[in-house]
Coordinates of N, CA and C in Angstrom, one line a residue:
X1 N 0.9 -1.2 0.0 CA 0.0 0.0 0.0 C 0.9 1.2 0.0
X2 N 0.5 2.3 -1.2 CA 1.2 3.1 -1.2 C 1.0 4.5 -0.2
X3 N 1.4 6.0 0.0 CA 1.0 6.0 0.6 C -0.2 7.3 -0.2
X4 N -1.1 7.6 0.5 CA -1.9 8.7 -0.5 C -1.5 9.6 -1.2
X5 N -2.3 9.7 -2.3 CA -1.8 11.2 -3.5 C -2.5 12.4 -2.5
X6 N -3.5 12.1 -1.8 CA -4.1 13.2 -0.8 C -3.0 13.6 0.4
X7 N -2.8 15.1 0.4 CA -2.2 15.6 1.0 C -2.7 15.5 2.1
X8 N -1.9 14.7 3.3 CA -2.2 14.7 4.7 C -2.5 16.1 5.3
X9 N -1.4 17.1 5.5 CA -1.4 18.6 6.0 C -2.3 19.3 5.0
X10 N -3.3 18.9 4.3 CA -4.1 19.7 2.7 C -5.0 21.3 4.2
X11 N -5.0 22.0 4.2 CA -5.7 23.1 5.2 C -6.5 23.3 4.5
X12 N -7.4 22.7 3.7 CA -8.6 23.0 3.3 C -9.8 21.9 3.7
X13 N -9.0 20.7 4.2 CA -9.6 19.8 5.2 C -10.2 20.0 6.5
X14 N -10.8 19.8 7.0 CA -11.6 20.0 8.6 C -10.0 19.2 9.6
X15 N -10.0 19.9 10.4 CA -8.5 19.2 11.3 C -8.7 18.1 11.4
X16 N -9.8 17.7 11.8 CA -9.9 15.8 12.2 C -9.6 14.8 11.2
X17 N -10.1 15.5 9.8 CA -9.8 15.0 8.7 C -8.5 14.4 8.3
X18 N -7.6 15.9 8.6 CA -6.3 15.8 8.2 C -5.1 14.9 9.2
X19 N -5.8 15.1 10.7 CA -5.4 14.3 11.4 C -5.4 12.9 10.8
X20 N -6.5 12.2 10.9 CA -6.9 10.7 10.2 C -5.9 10.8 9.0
X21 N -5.7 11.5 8.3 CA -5.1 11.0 6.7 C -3.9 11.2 7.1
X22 N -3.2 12.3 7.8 CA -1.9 11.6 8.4 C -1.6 10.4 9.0
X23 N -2.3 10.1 10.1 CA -2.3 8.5 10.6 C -2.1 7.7 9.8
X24 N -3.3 7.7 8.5 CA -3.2 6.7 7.5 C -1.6 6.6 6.8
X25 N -0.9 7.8 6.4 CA 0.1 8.0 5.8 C 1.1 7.6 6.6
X26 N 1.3 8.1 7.8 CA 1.8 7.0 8.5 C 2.4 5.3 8.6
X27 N 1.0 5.1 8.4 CA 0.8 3.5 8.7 C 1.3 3.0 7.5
X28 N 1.0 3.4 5.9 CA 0.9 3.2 4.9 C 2.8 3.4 5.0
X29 N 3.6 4.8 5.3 CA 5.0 4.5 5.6 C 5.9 3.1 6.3
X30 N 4.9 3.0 7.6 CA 5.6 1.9 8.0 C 5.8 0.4 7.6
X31 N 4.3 0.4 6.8 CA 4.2 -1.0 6.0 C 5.2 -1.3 4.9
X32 N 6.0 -0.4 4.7 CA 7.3 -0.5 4.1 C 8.4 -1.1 4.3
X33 N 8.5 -1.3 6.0 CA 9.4 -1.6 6.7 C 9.1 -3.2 6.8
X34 N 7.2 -3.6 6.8 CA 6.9 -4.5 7.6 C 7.3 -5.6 7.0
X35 N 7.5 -7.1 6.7 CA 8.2 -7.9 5.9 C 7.4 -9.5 6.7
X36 N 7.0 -9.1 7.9 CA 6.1 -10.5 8.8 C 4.6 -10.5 8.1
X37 N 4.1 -11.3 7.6 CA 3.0 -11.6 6.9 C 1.7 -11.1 8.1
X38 N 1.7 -11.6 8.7 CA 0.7 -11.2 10.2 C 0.5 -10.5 10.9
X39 N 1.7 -9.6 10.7 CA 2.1 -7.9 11.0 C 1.1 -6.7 9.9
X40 N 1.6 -7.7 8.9 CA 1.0 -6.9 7.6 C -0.5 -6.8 7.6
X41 N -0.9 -8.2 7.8 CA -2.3 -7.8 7.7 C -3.1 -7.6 9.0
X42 N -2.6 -6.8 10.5 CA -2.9 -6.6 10.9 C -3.1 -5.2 10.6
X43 N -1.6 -4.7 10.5 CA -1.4 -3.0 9.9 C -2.2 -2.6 8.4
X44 N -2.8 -3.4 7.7 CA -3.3 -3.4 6.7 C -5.0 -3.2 7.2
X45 N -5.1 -4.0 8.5 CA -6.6 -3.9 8.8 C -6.6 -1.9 9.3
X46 N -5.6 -1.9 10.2 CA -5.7 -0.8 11.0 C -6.0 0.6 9.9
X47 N -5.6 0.5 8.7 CA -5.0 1.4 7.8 C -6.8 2.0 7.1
X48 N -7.1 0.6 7.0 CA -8.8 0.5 6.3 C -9.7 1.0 7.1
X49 N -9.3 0.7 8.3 CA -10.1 1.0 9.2 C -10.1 2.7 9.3
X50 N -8.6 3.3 9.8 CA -8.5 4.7 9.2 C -8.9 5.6 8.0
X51 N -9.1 4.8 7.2 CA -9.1 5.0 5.7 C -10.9 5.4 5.9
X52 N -11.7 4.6 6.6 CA -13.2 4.3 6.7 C -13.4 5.8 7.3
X53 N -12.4 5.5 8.6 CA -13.1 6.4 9.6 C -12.7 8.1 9.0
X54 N -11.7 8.1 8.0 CA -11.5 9.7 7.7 C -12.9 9.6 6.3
X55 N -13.2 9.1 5.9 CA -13.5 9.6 5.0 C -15.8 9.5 5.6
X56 N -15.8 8.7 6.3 CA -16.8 9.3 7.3 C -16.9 10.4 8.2
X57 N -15.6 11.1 9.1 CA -15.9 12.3 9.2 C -15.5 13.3 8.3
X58 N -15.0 13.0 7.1 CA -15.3 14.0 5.7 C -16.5 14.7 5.7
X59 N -17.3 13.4 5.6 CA -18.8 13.3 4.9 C -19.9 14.4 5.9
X60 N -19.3 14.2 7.2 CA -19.8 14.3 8.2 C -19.6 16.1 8.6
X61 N -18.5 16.5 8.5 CA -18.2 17.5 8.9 C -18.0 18.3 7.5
X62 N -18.5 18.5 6.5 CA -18.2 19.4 5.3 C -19.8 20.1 5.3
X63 N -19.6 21.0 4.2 CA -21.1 22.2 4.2 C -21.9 21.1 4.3
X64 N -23.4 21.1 4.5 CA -24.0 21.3 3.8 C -24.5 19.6 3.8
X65 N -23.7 18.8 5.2 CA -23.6 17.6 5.0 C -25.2 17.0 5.6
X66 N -25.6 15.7 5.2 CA -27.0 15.1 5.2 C -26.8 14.5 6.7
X67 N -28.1 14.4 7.3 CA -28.5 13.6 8.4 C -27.9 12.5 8.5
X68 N -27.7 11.9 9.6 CA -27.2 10.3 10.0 C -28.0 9.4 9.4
X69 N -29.4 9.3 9.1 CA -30.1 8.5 8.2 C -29.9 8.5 7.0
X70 N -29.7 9.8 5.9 CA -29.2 9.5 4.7 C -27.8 9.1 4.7
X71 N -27.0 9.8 5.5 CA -25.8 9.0 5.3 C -25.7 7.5 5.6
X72 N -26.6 6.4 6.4 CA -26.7 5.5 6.1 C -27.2 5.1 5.4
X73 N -28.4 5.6 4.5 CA -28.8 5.1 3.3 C -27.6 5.2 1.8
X74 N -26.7 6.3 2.2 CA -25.9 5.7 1.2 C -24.6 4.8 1.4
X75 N -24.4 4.6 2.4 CA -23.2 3.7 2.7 C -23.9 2.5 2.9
X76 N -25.4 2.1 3.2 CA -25.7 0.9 2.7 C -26.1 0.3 1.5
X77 N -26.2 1.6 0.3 CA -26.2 1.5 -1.5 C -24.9 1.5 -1.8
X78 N -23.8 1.7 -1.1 CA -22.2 1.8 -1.4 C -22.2 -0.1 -1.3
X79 N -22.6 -0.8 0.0 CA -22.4 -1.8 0.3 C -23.1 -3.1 -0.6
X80 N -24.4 -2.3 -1.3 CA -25.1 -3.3 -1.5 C -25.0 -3.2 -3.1
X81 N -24.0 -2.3 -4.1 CA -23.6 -2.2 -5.2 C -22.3 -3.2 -5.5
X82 N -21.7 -3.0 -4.2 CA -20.5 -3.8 -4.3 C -20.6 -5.3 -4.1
X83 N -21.8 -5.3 -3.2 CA -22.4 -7.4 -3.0 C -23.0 -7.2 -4.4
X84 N -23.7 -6.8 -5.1 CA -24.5 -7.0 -6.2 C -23.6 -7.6 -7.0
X85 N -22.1 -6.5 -7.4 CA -20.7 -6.5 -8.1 C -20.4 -7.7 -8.2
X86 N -20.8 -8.8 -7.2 CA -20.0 -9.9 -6.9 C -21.2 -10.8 -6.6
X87 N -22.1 -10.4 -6.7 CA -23.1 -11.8 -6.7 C -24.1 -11.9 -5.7
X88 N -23.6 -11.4 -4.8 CA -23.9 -11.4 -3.3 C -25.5 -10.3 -3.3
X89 N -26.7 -10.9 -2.9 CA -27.8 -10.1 -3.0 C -27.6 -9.7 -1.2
X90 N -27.7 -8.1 -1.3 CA -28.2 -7.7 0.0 C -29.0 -7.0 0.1
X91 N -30.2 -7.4 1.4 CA -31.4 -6.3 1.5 C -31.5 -5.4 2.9
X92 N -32.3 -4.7 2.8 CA -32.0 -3.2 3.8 C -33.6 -3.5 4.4
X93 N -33.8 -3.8 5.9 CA -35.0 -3.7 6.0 C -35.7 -2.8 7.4
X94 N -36.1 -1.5 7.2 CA -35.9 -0.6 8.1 C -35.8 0.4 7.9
X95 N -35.9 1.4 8.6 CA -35.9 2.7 8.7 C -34.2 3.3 9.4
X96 N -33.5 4.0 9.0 CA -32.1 4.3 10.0 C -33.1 5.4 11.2
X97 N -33.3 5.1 12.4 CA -33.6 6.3 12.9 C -32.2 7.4 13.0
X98 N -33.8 8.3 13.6 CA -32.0 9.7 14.3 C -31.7 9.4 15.5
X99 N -30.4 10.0 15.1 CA -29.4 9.1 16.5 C -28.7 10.5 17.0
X100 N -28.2 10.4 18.6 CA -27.4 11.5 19.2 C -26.2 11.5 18.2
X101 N -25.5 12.6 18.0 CA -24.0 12.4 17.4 C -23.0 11.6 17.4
X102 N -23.0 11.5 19.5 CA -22.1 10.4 19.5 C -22.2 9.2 19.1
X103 N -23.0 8.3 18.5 CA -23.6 6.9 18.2 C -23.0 7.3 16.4
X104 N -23.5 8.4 15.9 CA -22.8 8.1 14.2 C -21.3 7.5 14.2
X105 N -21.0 7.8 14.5 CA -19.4 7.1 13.9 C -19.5 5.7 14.6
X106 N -19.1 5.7 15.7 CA -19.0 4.1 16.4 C -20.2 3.3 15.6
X107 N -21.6 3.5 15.2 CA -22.5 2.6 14.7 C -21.9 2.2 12.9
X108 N -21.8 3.4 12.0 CA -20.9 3.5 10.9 C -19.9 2.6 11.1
X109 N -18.6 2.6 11.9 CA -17.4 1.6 12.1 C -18.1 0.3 12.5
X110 N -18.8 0.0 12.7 CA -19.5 -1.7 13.6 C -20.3 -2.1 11.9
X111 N -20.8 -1.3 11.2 CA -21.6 -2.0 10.0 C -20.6 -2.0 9.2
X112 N -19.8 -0.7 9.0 CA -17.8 -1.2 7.9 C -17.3 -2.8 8.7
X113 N -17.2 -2.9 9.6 CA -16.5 -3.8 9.9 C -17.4 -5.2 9.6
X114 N -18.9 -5.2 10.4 CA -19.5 -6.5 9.7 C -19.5 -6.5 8.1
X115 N -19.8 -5.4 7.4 CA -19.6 -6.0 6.3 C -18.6 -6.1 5.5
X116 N -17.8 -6.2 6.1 CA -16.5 -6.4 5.4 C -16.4 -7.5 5.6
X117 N -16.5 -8.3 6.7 CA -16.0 -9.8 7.2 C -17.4 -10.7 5.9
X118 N -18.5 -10.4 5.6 CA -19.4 -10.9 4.6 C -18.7 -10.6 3.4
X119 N -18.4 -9.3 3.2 CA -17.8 -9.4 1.3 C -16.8 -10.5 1.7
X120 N -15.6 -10.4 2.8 CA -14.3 -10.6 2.8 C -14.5 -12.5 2.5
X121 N -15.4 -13.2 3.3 CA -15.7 -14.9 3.4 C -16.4 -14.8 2.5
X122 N -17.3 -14.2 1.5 CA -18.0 -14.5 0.3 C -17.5 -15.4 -0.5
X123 N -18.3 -16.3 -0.5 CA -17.6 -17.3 -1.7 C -18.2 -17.3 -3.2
X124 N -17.5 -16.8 -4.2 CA -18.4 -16.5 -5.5 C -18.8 -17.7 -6.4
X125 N -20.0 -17.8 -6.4 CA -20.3 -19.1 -7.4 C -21.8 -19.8 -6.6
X126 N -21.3 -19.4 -5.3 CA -22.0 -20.4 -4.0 C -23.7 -20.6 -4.4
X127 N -24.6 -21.3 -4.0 CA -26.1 -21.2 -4.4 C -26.6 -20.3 -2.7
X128 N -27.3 -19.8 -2.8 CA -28.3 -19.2 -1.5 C -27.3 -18.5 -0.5
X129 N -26.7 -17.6 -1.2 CA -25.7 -16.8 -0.1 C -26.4 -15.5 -0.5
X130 N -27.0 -14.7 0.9 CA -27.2 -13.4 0.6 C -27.0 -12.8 1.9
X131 N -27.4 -11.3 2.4 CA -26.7 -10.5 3.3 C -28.3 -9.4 3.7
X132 N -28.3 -9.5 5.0 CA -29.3 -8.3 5.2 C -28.8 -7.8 6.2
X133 N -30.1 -6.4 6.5 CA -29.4 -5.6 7.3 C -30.7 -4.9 8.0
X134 N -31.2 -4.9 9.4 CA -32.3 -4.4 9.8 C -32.2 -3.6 10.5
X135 N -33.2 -2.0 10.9 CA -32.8 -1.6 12.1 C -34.1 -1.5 12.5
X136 N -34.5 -0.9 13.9 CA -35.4 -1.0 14.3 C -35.2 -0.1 15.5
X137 N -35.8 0.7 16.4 CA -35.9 1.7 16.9 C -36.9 1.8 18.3
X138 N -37.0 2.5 19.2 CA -37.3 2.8 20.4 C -37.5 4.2 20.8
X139 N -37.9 4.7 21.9 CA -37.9 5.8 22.4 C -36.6 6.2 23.0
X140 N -35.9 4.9 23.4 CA -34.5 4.6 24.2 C -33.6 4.1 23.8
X141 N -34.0 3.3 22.6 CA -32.6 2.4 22.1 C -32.6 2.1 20.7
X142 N -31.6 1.9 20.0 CA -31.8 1.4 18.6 C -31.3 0.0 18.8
X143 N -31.6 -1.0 17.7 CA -31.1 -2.3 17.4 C -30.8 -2.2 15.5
X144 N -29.6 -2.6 15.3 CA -29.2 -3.0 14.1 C -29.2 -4.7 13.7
X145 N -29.1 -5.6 12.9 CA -28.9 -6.8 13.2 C -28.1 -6.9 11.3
X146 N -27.4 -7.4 11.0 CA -26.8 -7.8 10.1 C -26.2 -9.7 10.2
X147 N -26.5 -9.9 9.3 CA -27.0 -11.4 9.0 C -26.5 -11.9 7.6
X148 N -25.9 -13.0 7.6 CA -25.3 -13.5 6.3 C -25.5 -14.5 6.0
X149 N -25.5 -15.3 5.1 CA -25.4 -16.7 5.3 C -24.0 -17.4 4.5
X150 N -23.3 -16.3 4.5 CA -22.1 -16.5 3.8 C -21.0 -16.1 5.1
X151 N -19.8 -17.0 5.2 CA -20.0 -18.4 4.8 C -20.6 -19.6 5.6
X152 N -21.3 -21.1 5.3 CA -21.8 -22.0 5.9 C -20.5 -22.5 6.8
X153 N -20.6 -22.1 8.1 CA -19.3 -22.9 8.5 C -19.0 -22.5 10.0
X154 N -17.7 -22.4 9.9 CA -17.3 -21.9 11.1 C -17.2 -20.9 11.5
X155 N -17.5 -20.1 12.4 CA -17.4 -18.3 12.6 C -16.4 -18.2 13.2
X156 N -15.6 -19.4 13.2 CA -14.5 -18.9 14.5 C -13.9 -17.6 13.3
X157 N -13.8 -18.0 11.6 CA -13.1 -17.0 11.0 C -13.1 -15.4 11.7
X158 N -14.5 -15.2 12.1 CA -14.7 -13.7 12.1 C -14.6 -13.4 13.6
X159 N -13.8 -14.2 14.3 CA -13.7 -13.8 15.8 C -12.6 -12.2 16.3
X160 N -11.9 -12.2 15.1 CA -11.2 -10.8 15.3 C -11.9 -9.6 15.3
X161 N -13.1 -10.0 14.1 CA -13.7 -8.5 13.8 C -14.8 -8.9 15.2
X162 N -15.5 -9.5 15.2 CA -16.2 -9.6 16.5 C -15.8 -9.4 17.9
X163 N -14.7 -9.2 18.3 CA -13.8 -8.7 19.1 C -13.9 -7.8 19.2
X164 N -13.7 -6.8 18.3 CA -13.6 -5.2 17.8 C -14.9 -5.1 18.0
X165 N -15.5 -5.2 17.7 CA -17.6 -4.7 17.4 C -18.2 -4.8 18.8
X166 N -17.9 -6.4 19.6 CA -18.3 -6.2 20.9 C -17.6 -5.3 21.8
X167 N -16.4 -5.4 21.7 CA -15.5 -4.2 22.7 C -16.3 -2.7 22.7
X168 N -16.6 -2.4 21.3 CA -16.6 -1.0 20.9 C -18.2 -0.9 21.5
X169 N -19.1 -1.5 21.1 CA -20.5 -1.3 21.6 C -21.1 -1.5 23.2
X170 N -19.9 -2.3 23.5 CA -19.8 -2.4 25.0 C -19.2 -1.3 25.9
X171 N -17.9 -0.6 25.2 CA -17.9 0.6 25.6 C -19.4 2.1 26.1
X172 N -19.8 1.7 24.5 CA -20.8 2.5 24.8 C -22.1 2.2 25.4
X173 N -21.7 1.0 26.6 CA -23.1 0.6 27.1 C -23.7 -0.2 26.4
X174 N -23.8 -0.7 25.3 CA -24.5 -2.1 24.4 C -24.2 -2.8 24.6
X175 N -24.9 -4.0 23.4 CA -24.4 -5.2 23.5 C -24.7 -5.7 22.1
X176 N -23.6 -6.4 21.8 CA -23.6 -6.9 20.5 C -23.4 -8.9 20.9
X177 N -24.0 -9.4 19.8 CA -23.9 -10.8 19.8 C -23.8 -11.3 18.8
X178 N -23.3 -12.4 18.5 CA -22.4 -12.9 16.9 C -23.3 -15.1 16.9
X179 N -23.9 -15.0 16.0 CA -24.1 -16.4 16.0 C -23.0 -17.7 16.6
X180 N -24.1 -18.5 17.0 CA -23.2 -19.6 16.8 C -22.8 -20.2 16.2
X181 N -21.5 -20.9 16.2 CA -20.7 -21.5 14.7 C -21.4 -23.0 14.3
X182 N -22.7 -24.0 15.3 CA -23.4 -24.5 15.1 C -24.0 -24.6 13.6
X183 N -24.5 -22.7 14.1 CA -25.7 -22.1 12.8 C -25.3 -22.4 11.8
X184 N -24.1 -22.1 11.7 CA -23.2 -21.5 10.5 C -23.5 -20.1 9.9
X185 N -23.0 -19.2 8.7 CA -23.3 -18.2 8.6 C -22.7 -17.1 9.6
X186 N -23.5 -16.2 9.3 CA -23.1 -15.1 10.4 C -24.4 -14.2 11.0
X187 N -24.6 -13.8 12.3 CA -25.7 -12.9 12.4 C -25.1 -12.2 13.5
X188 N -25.2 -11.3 13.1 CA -24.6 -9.8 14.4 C -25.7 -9.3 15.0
X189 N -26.1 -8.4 16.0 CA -27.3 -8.1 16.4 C -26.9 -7.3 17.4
X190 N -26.8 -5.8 17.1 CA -26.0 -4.9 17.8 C -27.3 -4.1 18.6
X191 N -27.5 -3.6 20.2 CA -28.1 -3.1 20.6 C -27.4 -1.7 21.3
X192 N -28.2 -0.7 21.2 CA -27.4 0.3 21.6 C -28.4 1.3 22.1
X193 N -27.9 1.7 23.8 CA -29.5 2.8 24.5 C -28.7 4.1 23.5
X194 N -29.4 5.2 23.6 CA -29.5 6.4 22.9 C -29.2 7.7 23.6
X195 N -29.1 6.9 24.9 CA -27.8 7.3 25.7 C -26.7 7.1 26.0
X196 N -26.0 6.3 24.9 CA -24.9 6.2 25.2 C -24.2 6.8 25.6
X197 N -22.9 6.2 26.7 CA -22.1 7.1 27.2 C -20.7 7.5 26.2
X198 N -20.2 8.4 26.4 CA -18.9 9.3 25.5 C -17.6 7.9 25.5
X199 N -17.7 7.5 24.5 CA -16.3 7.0 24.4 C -14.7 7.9 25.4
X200 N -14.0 7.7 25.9 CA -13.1 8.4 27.1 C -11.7 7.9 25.7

């Protein structure tokens, strides 16, 4: 990975922005050095991950920018162009409610990361593999649930990114749960009160 043609220090960026694209440039520097296969795709996760999260508070913080519900409606037509791309049918069933500020990003990072572990085990060719995505709403809490049936098997694969998803939702007071490897497939089912507390 090279490292961006986008100017990390660019001052026509929002700070947080240019912060994050530094980082990423950073990371993208050191992977130069890295030469351990398991290093790489660690720092290769971290990088994407960066890469997600600058270009969501882009979106987020420029004129003129759309509600947390449209901006979910297009990052789940970004997701469900690219399963199309590959075979993969995914459906949207729900409304995004509105959410406090603090919940956009952390809920944004939790559906990049499940769906990435579904494109990433997608196997192309397969018969009856598809991907949904629900939300559903309260006076107090949202629930998301993302669900796969790709792949039939073991989930131990996605125990890293489900590590990350439970930590992060548990920070903020939720609770997230990941099928069992029984099922096979995948089904996430993230709950989150609407008060969450401030990430520290």
């Amino acid at each position: 990975m090279g490292v961006s043609a986008i100017d990390p220090l660019d001052g026509a960026q929002p700070a947080s922005t240019r912060e994050l694209r530094l980082i990423q440039t950073l990371i993208s520097i050191r992977l130069r050095g890295v030469t351990d296969p398991e290093g790489r795709r660690h720092m290769n996760w971290v990088s994407d991950l960066v890469s997600a999260m600058s270009l969501m508070v882009e979106r987020g913080t420029r004129s003129g920018a759309p509600d947390f519900g449209t901006y979910m409606e297009e990052t789940l037509s970004f997701w469900t162009r690219l399963c199309e791309s590959r075979g993969l049918k995914l459906s949207v069933n729900g409304e995004v409610p509105a959410l406090p500020d603090n919940l956009h990003l952390p809920l944004a990072l939790v559906l990049h990361e499940i769906m990435g572990e579904v494109v990433r085990h997608y196997e192309p060719g397969a018969v009856g593999q598809a991907a949904a995505v629900a939300f559903a709403a309260s006076a107090t809490d949202i629930s998301m649930v993302v669900s796969a049936t790709t792949p039939a098997g073991d989930d131990a694969v996605h125990a890293e990114s489900m590590a990350l998803v439970e930590g992060l939702v548990a920070l903020l007071g939720g609770q997230a749960t990941a099928s069992e490897p029984q099922r096979g497939g995948l089904t996430v089912k993230v709950h989150l009160p609407l008060t969450a507390r401030q990430l520290q």
